[in-house]
Short mmCIF file of C-alpha atoms in Angstrom, two decimals:
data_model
loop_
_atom_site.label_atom_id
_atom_site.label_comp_id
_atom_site.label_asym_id
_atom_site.label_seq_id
_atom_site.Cartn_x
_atom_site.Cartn_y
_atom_site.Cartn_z
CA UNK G 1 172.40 36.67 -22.65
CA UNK G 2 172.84 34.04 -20.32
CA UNK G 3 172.06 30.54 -21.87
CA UNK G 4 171.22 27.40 -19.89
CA UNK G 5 170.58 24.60 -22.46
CA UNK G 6 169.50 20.82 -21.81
CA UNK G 7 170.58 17.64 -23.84
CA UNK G 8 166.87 16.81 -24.31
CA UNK G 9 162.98 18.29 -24.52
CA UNK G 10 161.86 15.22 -24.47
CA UNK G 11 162.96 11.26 -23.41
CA UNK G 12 161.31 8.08 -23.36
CA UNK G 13 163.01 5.63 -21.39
CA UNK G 14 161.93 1.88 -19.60
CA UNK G 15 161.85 1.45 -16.16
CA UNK G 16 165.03 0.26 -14.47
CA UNK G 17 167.27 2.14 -17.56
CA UNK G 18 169.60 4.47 -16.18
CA UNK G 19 169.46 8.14 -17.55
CA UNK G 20 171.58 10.81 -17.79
CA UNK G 21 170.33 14.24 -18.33
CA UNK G 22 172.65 17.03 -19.06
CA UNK G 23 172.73 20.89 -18.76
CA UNK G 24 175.09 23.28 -19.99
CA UNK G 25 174.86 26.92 -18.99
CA UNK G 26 177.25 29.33 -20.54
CA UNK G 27 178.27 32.56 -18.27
CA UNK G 28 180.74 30.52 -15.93
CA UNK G 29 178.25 30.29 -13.29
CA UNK G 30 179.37 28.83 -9.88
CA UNK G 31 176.00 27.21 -9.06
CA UNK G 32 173.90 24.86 -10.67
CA UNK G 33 170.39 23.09 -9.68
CA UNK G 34 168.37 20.27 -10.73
CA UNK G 35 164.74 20.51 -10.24
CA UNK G 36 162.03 18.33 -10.65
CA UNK G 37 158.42 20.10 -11.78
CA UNK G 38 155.06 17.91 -11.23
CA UNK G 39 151.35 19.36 -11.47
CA UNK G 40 150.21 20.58 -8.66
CA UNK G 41 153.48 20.33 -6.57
CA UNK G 42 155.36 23.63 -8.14
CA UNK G 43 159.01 22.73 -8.38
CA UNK G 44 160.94 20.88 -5.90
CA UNK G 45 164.98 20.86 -5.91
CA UNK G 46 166.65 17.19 -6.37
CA UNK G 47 170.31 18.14 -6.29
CA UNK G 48 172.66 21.58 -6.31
CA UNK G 49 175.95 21.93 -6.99
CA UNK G 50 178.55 25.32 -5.79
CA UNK G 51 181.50 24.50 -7.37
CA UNK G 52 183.13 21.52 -9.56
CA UNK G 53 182.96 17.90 -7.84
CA UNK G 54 180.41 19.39 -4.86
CA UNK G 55 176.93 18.68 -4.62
CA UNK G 56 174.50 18.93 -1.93
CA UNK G 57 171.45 16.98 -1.94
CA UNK G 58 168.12 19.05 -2.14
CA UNK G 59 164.17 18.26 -1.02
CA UNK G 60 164.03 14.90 -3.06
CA UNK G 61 167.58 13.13 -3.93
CA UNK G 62 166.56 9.77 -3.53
CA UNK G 63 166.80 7.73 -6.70
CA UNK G 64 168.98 10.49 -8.04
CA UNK G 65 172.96 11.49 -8.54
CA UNK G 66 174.66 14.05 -9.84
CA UNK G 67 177.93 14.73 -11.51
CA UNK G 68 180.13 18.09 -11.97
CA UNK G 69 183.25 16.97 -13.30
CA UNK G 70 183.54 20.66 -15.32
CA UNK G 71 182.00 24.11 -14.21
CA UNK G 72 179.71 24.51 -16.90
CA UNK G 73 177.90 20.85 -16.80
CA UNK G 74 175.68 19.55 -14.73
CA UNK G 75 174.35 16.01 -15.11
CA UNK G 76 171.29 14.37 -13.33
CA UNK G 77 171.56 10.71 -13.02
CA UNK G 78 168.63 8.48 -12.50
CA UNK G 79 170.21 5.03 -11.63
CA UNK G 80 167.54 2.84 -12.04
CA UNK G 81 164.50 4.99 -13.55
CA UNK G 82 160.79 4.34 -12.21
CA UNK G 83 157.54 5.21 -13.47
CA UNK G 84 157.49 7.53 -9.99
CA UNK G 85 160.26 9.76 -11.93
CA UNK G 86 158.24 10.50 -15.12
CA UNK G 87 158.61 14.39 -15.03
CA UNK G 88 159.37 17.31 -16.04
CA UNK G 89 163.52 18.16 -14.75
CA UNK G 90 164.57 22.05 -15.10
CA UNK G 91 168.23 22.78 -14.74
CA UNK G 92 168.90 25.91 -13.24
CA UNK G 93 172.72 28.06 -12.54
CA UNK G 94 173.49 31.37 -10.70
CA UNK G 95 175.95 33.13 -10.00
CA UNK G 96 176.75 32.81 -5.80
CA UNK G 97 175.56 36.04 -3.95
CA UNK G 98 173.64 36.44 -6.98
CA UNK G 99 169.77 36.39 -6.75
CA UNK G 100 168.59 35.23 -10.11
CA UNK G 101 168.53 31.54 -11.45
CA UNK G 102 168.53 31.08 -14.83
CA UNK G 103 166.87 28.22 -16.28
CA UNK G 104 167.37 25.92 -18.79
CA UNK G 105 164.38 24.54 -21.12
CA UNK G 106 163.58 21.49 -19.16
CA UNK G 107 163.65 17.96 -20.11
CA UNK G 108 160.20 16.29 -20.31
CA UNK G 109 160.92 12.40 -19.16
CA UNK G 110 158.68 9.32 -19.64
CA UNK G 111 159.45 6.27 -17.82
CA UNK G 112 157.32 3.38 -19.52
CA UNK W 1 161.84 26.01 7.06
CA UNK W 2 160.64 28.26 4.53
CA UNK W 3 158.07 27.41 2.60
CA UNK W 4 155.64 29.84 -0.36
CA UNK W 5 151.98 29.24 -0.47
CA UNK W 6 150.49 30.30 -4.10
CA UNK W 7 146.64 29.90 -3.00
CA UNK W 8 144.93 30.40 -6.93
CA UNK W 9 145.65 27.38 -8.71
CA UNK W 10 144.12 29.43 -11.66
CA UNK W 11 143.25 32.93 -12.84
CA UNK W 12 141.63 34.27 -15.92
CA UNK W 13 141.86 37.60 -17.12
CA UNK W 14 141.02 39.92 -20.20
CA UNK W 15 143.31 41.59 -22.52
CA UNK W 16 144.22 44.91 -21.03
CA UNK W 17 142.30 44.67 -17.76
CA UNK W 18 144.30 44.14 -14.83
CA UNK W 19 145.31 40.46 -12.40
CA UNK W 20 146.80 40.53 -9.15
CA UNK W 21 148.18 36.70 -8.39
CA UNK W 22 148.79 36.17 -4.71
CA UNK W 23 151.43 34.39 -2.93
CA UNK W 24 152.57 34.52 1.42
CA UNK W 25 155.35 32.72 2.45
CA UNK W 26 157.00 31.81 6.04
CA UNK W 27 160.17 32.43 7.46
CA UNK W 28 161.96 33.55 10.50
CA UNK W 29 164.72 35.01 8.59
CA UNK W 30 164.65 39.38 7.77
CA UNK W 31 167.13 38.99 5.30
CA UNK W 32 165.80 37.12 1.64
CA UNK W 33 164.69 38.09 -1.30
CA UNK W 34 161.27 37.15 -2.97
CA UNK W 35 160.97 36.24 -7.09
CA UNK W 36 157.79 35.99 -9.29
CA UNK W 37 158.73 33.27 -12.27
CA UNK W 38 157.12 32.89 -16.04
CA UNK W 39 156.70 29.92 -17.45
CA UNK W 40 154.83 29.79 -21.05
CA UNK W 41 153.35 26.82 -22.24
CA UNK W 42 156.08 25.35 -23.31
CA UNK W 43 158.70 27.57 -23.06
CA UNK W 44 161.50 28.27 -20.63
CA UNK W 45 160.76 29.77 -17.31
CA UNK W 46 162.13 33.25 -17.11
CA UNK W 47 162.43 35.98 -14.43
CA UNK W 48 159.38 38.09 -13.98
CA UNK W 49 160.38 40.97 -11.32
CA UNK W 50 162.40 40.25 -7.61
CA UNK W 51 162.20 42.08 -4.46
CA UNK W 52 164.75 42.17 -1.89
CA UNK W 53 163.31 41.98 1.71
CA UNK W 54 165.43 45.02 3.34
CA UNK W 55 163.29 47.29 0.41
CA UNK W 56 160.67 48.53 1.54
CA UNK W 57 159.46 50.17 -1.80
CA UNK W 58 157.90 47.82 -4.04
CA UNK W 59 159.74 46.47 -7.26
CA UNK W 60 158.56 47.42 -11.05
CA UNK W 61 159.43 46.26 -14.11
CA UNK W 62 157.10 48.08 -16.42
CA UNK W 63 153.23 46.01 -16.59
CA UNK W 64 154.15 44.26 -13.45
CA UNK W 65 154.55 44.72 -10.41
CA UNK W 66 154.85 43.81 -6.52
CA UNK W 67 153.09 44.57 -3.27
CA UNK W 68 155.29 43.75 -0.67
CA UNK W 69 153.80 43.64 2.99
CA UNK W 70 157.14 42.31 4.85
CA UNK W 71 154.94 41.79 8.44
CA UNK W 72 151.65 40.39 6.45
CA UNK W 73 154.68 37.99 4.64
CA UNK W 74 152.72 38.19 1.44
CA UNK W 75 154.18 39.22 -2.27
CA UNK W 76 151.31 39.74 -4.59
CA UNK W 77 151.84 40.28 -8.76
CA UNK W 78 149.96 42.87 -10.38
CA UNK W 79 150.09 42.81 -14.37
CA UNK W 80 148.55 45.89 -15.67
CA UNK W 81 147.03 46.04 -19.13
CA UNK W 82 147.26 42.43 -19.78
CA UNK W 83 148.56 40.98 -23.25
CA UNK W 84 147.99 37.52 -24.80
CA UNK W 85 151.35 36.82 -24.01
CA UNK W 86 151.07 37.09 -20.62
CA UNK W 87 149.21 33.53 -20.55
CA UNK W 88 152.03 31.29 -18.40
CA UNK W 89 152.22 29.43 -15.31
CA UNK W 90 153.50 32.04 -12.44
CA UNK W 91 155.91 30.72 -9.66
CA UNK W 92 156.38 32.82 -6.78
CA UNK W 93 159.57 31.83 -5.19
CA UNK W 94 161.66 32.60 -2.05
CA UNK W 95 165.98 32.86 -1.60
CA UNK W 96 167.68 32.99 1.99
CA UNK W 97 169.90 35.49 2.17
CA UNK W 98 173.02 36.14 -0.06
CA UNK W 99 176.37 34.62 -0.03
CA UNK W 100 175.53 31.18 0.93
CA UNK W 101 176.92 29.04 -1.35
CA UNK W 102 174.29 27.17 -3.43
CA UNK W 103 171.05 28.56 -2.10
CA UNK W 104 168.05 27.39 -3.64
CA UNK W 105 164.98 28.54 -4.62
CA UNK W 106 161.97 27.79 -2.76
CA UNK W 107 158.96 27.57 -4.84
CA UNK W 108 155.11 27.92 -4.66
CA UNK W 109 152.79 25.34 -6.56
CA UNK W 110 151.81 27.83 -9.58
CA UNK W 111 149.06 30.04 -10.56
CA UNK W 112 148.07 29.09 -14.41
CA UNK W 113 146.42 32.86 -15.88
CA UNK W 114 145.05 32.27 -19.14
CA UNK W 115 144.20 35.85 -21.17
CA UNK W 116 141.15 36.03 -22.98
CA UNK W 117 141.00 38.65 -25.89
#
């Protein structure tokens, strides 16, 4: 089975920390996504990576980076974190060509 | 740009009756393929049932399934004989075509069903 895990379910952090959130997915997948899941707004894609060290930005990068320094890792970066970016962030990987995402369990994130 | 209208913020259903949950969506590509996502409270989301657009039969995967009506540009989900279990948040989602490097998902805003026994 494919497995797509996150560093954290759940995060408190103050506004102006900077957080990293991480996702590991295990089947050597090419691509990776970061999306961002609010009530009412469905999901909405912040950043995607194809390959190791490339990233494209998505629907909503600002106040947002990425890193891919290894295949399997994926790390959203929220510089300086707001109250606007308390959310819910799902990490997602596929292989290219491939149809199917597979998701990881999200990260629930609090910005106080 | 694409983008997925889900039009029923909410459904309700009872246990072994059946639910369709709508979704259209717009493009002006003919090549894509079209998803239908689970989420449990809670949980992680998982794949439900695809269709690929150049299919014109209509994808099952046993209780659920798809009507596909390429020229109306709508993908409804039909769960048949509904369990408890089938209580989630449903995403229908859109993918350009294959072998682009990186394509996204394009998602709808959700339809919450909640099962009643």
């Amino acid at each position: 089975d494919v497995k797509v895990t996150q560093s954290s379910r759940y995060l408190v952090k103050r506004t102006g920390e900077k957080v990293f959130l991480e996702c590991v997915q295990d089947m050597d997948h090419e691509n990776m996504f970061w999306y961002r899941q609010d009530p009412g707004l469905g999901l909405r894609l912040i950043y995607f990576s194809y390959d190791v060290k490339m990233k494209e930005k998505g629907d909503i990068p600002e106040g947002y980076s990425v890193s891919r320094e290894k295949k399997e890792r994926f790390s959203l970066i929220l510089e300086s974190a707001s109250t606007n970016q308390t959310s819910m962030y799902l990490c997602a990987s596929s292989f290219p060509g491939v149809e199917t995402q597979y998701f990881g369990p999200g990260t629930r994130l609090l910005v106080l | 740009a694409q983008t997925v209208t889900q039009s029923q913020p909410e459904m309700s259903v009872q246990e072994a009756e059946t639910v369709t949950l709508s979704c259209t969506y717009d493009t002006s590509e003919s090549d894509y393929y079209l998803f239908w996502y689970k989420q449990p409270p809670s949980r992680q989301m998982i794949l439900v049932i695809r269709q690929e657009a150049y299919k014109q039969q209509n994808a099952t995967e046993n209780r659920f399934s798809v009507n596909f009506q390429k020229a109306a540009k709508s993908f409804s989900l039909k769960i048949s004989d509904s369990q408890l279990g089938d209580a989630a948040m449903y995403f229908c989602a859109y993918r350009s075509a294959p072998n682009q490097a990186g394509t996204a998902l394009i998602f709808g805003k959700g339809t919450t069903l909640s099962v009643s026994s």
